[in-house]
Coordinates of C-alpha atoms in Angstrom, one line a residue:
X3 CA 63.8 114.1 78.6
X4 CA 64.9 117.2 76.9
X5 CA 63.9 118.8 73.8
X6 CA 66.5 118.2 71.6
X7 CA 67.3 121.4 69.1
X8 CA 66.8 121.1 65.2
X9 CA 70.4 121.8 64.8
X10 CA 71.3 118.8 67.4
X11 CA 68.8 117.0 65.6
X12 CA 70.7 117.5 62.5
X13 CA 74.0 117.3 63.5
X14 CA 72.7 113.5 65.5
X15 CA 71.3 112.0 62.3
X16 CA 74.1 113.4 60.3
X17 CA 76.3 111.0 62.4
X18 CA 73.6 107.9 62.6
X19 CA 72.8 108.4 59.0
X20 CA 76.2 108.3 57.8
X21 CA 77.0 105.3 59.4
X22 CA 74.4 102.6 58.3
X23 CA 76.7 99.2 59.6
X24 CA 76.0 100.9 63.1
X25 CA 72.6 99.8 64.6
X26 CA 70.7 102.5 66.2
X27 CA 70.3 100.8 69.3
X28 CA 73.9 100.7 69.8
X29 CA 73.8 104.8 68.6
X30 CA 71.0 105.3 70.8
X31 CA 72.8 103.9 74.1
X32 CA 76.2 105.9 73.0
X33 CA 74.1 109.1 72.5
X34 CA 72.4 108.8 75.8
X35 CA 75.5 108.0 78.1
X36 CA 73.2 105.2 79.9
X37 CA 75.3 101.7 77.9
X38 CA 79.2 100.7 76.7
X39 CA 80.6 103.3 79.3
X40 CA 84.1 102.9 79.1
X41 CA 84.9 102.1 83.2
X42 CA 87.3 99.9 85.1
X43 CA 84.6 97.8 85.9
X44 CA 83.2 97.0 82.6
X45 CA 85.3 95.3 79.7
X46 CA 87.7 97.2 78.1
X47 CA 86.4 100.0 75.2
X48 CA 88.2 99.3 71.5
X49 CA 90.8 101.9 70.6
X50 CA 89.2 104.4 68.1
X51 CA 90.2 107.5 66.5
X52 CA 86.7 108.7 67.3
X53 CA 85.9 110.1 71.3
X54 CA 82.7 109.9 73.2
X55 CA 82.7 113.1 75.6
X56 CA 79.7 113.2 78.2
X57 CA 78.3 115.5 80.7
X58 CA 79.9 118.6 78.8
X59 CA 78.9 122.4 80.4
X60 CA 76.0 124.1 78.8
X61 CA 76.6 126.2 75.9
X62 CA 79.8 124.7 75.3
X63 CA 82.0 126.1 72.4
X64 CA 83.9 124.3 70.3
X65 CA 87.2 125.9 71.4
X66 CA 86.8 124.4 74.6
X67 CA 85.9 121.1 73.5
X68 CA 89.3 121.4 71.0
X69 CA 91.2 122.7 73.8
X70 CA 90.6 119.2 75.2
X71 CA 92.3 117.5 71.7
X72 CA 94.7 119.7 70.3
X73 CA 97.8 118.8 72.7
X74 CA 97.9 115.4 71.4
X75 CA 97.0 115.9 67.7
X76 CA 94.9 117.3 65.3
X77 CA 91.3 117.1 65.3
X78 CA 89.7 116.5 61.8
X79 CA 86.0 116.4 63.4
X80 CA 83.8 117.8 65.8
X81 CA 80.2 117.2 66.6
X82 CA 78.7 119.1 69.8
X83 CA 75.5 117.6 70.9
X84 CA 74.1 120.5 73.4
X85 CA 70.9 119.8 74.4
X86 CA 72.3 116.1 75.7
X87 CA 75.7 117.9 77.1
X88 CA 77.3 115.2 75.0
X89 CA 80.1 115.7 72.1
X90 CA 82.0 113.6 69.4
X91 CA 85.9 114.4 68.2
X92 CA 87.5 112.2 65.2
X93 CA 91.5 112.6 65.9
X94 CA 93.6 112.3 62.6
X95 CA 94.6 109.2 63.8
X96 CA 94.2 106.7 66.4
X97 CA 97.6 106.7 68.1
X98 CA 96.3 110.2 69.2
X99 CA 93.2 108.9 69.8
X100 CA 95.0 106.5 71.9
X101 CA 97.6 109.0 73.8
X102 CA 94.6 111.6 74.6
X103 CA 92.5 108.3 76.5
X104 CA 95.6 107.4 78.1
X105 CA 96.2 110.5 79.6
X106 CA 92.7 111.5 80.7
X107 CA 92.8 108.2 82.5
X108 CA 95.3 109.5 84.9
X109 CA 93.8 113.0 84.8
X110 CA 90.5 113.6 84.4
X111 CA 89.4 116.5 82.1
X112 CA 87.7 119.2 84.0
X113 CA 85.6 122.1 82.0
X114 CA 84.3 125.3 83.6
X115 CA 85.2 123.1 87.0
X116 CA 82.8 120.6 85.5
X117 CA 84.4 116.9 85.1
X118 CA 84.1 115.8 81.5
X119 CA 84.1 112.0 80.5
X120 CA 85.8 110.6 77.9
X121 CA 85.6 107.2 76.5
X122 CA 86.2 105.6 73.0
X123 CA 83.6 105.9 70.8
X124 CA 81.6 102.6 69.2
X125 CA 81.8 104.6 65.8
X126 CA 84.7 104.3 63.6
X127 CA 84.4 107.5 61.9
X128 CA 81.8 110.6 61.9
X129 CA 80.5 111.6 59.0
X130 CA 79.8 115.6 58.5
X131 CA 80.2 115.7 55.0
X132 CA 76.5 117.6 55.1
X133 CA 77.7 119.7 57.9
X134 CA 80.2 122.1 55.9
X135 CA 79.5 125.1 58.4
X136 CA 80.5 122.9 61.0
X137 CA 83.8 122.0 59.4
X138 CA 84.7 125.2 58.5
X139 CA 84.1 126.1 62.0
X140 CA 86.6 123.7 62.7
X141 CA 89.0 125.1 60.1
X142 CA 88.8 128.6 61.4
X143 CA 89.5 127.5 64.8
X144 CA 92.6 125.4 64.0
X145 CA 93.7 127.9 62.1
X146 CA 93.9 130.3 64.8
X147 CA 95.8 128.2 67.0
X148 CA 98.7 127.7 65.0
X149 CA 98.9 131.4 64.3
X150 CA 98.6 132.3 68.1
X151 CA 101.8 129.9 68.0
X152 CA 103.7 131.3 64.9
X153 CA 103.8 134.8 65.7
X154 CA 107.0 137.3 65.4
X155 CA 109.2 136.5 68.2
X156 CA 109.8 137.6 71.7
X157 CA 106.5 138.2 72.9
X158 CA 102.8 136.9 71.2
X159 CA 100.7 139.9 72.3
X160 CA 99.2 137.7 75.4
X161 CA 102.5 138.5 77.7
X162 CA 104.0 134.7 76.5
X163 CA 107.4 134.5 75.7
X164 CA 108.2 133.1 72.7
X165 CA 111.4 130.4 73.2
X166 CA 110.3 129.5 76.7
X167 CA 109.9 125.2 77.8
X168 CA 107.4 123.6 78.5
X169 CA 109.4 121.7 80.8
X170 CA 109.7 122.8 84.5
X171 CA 112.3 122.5 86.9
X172 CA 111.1 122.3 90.3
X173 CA 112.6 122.2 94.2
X174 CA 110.6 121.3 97.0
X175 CA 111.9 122.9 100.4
X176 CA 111.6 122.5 103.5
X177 CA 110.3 119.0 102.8
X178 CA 108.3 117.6 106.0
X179 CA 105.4 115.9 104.5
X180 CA 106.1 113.6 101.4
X181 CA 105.5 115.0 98.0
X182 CA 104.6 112.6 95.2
X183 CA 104.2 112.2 92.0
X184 CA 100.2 112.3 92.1
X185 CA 100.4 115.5 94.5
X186 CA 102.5 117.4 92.0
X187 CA 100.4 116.3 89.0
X188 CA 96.6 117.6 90.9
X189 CA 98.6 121.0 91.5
X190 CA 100.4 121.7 88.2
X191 CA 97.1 120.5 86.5
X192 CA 95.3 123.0 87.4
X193 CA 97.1 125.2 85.1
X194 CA 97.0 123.1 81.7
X195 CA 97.7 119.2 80.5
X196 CA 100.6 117.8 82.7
X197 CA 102.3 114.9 80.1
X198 CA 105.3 113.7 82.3
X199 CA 106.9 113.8 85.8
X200 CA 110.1 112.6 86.7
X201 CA 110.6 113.1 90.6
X202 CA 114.7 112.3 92.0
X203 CA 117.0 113.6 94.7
X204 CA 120.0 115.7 94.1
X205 CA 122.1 117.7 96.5
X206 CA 120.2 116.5 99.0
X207 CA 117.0 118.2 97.5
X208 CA 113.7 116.7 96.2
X209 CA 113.5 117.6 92.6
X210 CA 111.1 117.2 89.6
X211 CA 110.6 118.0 86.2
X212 CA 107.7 118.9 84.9
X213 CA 106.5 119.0 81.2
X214 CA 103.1 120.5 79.9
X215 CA 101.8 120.3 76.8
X216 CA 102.9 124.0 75.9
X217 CA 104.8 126.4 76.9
X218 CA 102.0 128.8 78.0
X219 CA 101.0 126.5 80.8
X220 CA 104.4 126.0 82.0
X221 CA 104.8 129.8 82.2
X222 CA 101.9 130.5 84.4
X223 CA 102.3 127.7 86.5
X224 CA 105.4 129.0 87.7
X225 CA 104.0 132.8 87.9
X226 CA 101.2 131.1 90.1
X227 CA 102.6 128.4 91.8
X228 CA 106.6 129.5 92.6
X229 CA 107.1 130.5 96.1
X230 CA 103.7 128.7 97.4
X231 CA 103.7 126.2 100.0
X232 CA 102.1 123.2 99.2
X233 CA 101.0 122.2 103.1
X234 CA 100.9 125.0 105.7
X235 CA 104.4 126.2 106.5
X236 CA 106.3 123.5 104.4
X237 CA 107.3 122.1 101.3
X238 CA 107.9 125.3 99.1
X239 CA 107.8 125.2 95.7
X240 CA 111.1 126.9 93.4
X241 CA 110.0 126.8 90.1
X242 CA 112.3 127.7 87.2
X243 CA 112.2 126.8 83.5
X244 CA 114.2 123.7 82.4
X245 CA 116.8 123.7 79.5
X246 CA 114.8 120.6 78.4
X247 CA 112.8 121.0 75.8
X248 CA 110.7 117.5 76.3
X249 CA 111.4 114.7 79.2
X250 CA 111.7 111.5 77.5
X251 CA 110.0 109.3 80.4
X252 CA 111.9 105.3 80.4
X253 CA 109.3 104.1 83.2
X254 CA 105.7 104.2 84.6
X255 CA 106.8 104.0 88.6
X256 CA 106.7 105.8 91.6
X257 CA 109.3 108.2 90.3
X258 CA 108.5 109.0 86.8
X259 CA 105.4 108.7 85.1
X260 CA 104.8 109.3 81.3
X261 CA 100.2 110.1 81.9
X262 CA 100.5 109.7 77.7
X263 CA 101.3 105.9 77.7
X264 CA 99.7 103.1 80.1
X265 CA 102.1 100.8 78.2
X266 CA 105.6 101.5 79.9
X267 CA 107.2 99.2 82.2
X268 CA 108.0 99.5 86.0
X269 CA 111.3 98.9 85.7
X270 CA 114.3 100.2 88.6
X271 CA 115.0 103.7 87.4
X272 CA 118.2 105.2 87.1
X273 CA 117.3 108.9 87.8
X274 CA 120.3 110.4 85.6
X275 CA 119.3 108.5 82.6
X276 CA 115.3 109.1 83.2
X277 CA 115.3 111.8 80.8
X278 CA 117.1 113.0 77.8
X279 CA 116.8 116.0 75.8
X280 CA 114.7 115.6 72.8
X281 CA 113.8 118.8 70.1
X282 CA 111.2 120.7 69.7
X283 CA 108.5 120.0 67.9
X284 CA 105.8 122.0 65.7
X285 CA 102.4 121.5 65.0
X286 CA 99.0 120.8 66.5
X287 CA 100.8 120.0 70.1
X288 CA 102.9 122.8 70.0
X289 CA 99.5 124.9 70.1
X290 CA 98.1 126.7 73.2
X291 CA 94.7 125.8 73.5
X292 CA 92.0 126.6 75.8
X293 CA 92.5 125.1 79.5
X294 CA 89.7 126.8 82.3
X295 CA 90.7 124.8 85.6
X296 CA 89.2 126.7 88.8
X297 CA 88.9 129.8 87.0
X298 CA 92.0 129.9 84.7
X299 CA 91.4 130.2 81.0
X300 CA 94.2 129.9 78.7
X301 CA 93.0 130.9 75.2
X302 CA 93.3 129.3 72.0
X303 CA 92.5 132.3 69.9
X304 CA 94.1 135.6 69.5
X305 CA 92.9 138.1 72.4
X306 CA 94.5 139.1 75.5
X307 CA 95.5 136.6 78.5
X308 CA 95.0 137.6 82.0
X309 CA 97.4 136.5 84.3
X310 CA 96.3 134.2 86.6
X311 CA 95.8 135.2 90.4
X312 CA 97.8 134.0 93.0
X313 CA 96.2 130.8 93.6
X314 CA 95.9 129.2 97.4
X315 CA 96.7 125.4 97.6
X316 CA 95.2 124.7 100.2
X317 CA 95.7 120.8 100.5
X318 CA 95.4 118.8 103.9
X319 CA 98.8 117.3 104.8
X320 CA 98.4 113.3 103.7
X321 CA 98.1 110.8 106.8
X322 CA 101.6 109.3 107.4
X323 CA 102.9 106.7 110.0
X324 CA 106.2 106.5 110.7
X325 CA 106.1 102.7 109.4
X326 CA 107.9 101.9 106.0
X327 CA 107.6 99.1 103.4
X328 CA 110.8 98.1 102.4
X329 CA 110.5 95.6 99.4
X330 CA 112.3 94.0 96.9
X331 CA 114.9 92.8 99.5
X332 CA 117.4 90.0 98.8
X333 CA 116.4 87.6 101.6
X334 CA 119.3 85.7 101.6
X335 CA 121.6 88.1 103.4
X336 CA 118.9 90.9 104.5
X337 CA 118.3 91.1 108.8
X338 CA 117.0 93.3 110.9
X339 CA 120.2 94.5 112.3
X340 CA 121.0 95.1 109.0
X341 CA 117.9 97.3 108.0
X342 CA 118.4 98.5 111.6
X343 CA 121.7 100.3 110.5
X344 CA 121.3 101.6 107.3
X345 CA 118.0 103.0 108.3
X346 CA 119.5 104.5 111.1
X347 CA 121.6 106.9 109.0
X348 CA 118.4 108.9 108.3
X349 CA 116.4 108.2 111.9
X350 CA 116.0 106.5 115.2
X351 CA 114.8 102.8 114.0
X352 CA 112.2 101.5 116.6
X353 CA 111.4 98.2 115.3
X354 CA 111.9 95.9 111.6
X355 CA 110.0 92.9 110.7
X356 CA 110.8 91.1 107.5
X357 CA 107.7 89.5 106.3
X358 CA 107.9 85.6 107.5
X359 CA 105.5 84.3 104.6
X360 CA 107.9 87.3 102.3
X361 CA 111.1 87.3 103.1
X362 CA 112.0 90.2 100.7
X363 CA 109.5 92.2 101.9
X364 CA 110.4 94.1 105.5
X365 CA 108.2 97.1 107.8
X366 CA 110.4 99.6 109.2
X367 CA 109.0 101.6 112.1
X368 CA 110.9 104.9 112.7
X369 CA 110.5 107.4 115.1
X370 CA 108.5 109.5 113.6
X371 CA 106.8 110.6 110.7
X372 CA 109.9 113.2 109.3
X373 CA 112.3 110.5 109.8
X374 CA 110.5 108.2 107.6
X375 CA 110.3 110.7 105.5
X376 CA 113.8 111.3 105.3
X377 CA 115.1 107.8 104.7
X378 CA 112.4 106.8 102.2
X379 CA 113.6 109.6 99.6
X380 CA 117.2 108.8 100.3
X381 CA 116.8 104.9 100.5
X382 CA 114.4 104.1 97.5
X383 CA 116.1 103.2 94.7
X384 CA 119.3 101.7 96.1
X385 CA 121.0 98.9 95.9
X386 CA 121.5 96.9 98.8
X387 CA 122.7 93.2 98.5
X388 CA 122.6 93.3 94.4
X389 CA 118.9 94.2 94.5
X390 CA 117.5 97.4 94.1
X391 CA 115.4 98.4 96.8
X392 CA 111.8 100.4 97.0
X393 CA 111.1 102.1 100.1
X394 CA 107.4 103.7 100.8
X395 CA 105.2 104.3 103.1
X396 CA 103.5 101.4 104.9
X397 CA 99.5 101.9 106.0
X398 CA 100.6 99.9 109.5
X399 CA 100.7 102.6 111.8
X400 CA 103.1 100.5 114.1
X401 CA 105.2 97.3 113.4
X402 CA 103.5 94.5 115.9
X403 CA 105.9 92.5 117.8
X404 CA 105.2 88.3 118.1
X405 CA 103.0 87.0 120.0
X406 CA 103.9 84.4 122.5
X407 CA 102.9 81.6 120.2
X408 CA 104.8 82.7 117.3
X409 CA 107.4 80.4 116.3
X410 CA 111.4 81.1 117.0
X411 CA 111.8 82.2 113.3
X412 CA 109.0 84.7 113.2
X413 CA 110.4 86.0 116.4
X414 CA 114.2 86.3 115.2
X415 CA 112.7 88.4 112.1
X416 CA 111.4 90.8 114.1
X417 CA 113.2 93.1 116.5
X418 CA 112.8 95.7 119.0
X419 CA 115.5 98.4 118.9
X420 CA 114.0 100.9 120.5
X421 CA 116.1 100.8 123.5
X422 CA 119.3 100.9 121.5
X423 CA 122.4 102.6 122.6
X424 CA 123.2 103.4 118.4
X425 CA 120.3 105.4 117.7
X426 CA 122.3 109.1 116.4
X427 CA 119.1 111.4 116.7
X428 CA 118.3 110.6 120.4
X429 CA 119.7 113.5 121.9
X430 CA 117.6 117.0 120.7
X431 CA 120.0 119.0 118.9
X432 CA 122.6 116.8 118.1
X433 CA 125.0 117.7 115.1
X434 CA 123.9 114.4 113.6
X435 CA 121.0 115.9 112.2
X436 CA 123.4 118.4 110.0
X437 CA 124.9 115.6 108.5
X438 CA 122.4 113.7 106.7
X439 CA 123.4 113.0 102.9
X440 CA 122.6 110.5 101.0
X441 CA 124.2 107.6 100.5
X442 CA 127.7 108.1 98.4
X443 CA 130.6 106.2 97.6
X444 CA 132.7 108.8 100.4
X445 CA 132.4 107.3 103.9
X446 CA 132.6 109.5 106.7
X447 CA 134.6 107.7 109.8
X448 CA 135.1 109.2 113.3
X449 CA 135.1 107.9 117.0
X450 CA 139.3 106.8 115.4
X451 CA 141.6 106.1 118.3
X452 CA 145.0 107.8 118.1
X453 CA 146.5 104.4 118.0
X454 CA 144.5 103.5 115.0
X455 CA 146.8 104.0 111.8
X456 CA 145.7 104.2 107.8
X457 CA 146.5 101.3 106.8
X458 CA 144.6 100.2 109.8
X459 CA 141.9 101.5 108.4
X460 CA 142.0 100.5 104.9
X461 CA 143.4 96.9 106.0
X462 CA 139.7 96.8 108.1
X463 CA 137.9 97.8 104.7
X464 CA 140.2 95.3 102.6
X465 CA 139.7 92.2 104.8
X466 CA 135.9 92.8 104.5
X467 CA 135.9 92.3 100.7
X468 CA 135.7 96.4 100.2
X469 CA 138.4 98.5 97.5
X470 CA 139.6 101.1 99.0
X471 CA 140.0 104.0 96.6
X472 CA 140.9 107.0 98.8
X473 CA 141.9 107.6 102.2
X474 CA 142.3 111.7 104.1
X475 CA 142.4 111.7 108.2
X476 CA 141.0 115.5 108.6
X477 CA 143.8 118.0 109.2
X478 CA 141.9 119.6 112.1
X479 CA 140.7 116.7 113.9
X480 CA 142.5 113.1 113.3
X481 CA 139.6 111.7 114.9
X482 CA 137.5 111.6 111.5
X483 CA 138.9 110.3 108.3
X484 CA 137.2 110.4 105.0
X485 CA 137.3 106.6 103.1
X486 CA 136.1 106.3 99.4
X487 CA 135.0 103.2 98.0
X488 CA 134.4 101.1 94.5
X489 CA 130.7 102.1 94.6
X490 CA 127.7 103.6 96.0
X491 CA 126.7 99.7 96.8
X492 CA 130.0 98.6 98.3
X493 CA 129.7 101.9 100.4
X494 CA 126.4 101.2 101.6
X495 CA 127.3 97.3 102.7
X496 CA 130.4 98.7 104.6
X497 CA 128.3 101.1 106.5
X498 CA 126.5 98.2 107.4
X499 CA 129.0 95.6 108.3
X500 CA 131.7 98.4 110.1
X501 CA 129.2 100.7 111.6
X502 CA 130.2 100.2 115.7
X503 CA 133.3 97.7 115.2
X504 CA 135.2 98.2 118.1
X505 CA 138.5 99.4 117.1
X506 CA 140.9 99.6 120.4
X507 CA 139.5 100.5 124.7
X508 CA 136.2 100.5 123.9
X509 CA 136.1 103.0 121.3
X510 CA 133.5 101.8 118.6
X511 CA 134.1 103.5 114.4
X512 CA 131.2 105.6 113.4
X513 CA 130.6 105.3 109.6
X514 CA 127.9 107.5 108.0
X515 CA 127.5 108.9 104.5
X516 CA 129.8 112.2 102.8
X517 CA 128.8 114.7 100.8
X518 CA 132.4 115.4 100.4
X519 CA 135.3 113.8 97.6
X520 CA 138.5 113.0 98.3

């Protein structure tokens, strides 16, 4: 074992002797990082305001290890334990305490490129009273952080501009490979302490906001990151600066995700209500502190800040079937034909299963791996049948048909569709794959027969149970007709039910989605 310094020596009976109710076997373990680690597999640490952190860098400074604490509150105590690579903080209170664990669960702290671990301490409190160097230390290094963040305005010396979110607005184009929530949150990290996402779909678009802990982060991130592609050729990032000042995150799902709080539901997210504008706030989080991830160093204290290179992302495009998981179906009035259809906006459907032993539960096999893609960001979160649906991406990497022994039920769940004479992508080139929007309360209608009237029309809508809010036959071409419904939901059921109804001489309505109003 290591020597261990006279000052570590000091600093490690300041905190055993100051805490007599402790036993030193139990201090002993904590010190050494061998018992009580705080891991999934082990029960559950107790919530204290005081923070184990293990395997540390060598010669690490105290800024670094504040740099760690300051974007969730202030830090009243430090002890740095060198010669074990081992460190103690005491937040001001627990519910920081709490937040900081919370969101080092989800994203591991990294150091110098060194992970750092981070687990409740068995100690209630440190006591340093004997240590006053230390906790003037402490003092001095606080103090410079909130100056570096109350400086005269427009710029702080360190090419920051004062004024600026923390919030980021990004676009993601030329999507081909999925981009989720755990994909943006590895890259932005890299630049400083992500705090929430909140992923959605807008004109046709995959879009995310993006909040940091401060301002700084957010800033270089989008110096560093806007432009890049994430995989080779695809997905490029747009990066601009929110008018958000904080994302108030309602749920903990595939879309949003607050890394601060373990404690919110998974409940069906309503993208324009995910977020609301909240104020800005002073104090310890609205500090800059120190954040080195692969060679980036924000600093807490005054001095100059380089700007970060041009960094390469370099990730390997994720392994993706073409298969989806559809869940959270209403198995009452789901089918295949039905899933069959309305994925069919977005691809060629080969084959759909619904579960037998889980009815609302259905795979979804598309052509290929873009076309899944496509419909899962347009289809999850929809309502279909009064439930709304999720829609990811399934590990099968093809949906099996029954086997001859399967029974007639399990066989009528699961059908084969790739011979269809419906599928709109088949031929290369077709116009179809311009007209891909997600699904709207405007139906677009062509393949009408000239002896096909309005009210035709709308009494074919009506006498399905649909309301019929607007009706325009295009001026150039009286073969297409735009039709508005009630609702997003009413529109997606009558795509489904009137999609290829014959009208008159074999000529069968096409319905798909508008991104046009009437």
């Amino acid at each position: 074992m290591k020597s261990v310094s006279s000052e570590d020596e000091r600093l490690r009976r300041g905190l055993i002797d100051g805490n007599p109710a402790i036993s030193r076997s139990t201090q002993a373990t904590e010190l050494d990082g061998t018992d009580g680690l705080c891991v999934s597999e082990r029960a559950p640490c107790i919530p204290s305001r005081v923070l184990h952190l293990r395997q540390l860098p060598f010669n690490i400074t105290e800024q670094e290890v504040l740099a760690l604490a300051l974007p969730f509150g202030r830090v009243s105590k430090l002890i740095t334990l060198k010669a074990k690579n081992q460190g103690f903080l005491e937040m001001a209170s627990e519910e920081a305490a709490v937040t900081m664990m919370n969101y080092y669960t989800s994203a591991p702290p990294t150091i110098r490129n060194q992970p750092v671990f981070i687990q409740y301490s068995n100690h209630r409190e440190l006591k340093t009273d004997n240590l006053t160097n230390q906790r003037a230390a402490l003092q001095a290094i606080s103090t410079a952080a909130m100056h570096s963040g109350t400086m005269a305005p427009g710029s702080d010396g360190r090419g920051v501009v004062h004024g600026q979110s923390p919030v980021l607005r990004i676009i993601v184009e030329n999507l081909f490979y999925p981009v989720t929530l755990e994909v943006l949150q590895q890259i932005f990290s890299k630049f400083g302490s992500v705090l929430k996402i909140i992923t959605f779909t807008r004109n046709n678009q995959f879009q995310a906001l993006l909040q940091f802990s401060d301002a700084v982060h957010a800033q270089h991130a989008k110096a560093s990151l806007d432009g890049q592609n994430i995989y080779n050729g695809c997905c490029t990032l747009r990066i601009d600066f929110s008018k958000l000042s904080a994302l108030n995150v309602k749920y903990n799902n595939d879309k949003s995700r607050d890394f601060t709080r373990s404690d919110l539901p998974t409940g069906e997210l309503d993208p324009t209500a995910a977020f609301s504008v909240a104020l800005p706030t002073y104090g310890a989080s609205a500090f800059p502190p120190t954040f080195q991830h692969t060679g980036l160093s924000v600093a807490a204290v005054p001095g100059s800040l380089m700007s970060p290179p041009r960094v390469s992302l370099q990730m390997a495009p994720p392994a993706i079937h073409s298969v989806l998981l559809v869940s959270n179906l209403n198995p009452e009035s789901v089918s295949p034909q039905c899933l069959f259809i309305l994925f069919g906006v977005y691809g060629d459907v080969q084959r759909v299963k619904i579960l037998f032993n889980k009815k609302e539960n259905a795979l979804v096999q598309m052509s290929d791996a873009t076309q899944a893609q496509l419909a899962m960001s347009h289809l999850n979160g929809q309502r279909l049948h009064g439930n709304v649906i999720r829609v990811m991406l399934s590990k099968h990497p093809v949906v099996q048909l029954p086997r001859g022994g399967a029974g007639q039920e399990e066989q009528v769940l699961t059908r084969d569709f790739s011979g269809s004479a419906l599928h709109r992508f088949k031929k290369p080139g077709s116009k179809n794959f311009n007209n891909i929007f997600p699904p709207s309360a405007t139906l677009h209608l062509s393949n009408i027969p000239s002896s096909v009237s309005e009210e035709d029309l709308k009494d074919l809508f009506s006498s399905r149970g649909f309301t019929v809010k607007a009706f325009k036959f295009f001026q150039k071409d009286r073969k297409m007709a735009l039709m508005q419904l009630a609702s997003v939901e009413e529109a997606i059921e009558a795509l489904i039910v009137l999609h290829d109804h014959l009208l008159d001489h074999n000529q069968h309505l096409r319905v798909s989605f508008s991104k046009s109003t009437i």
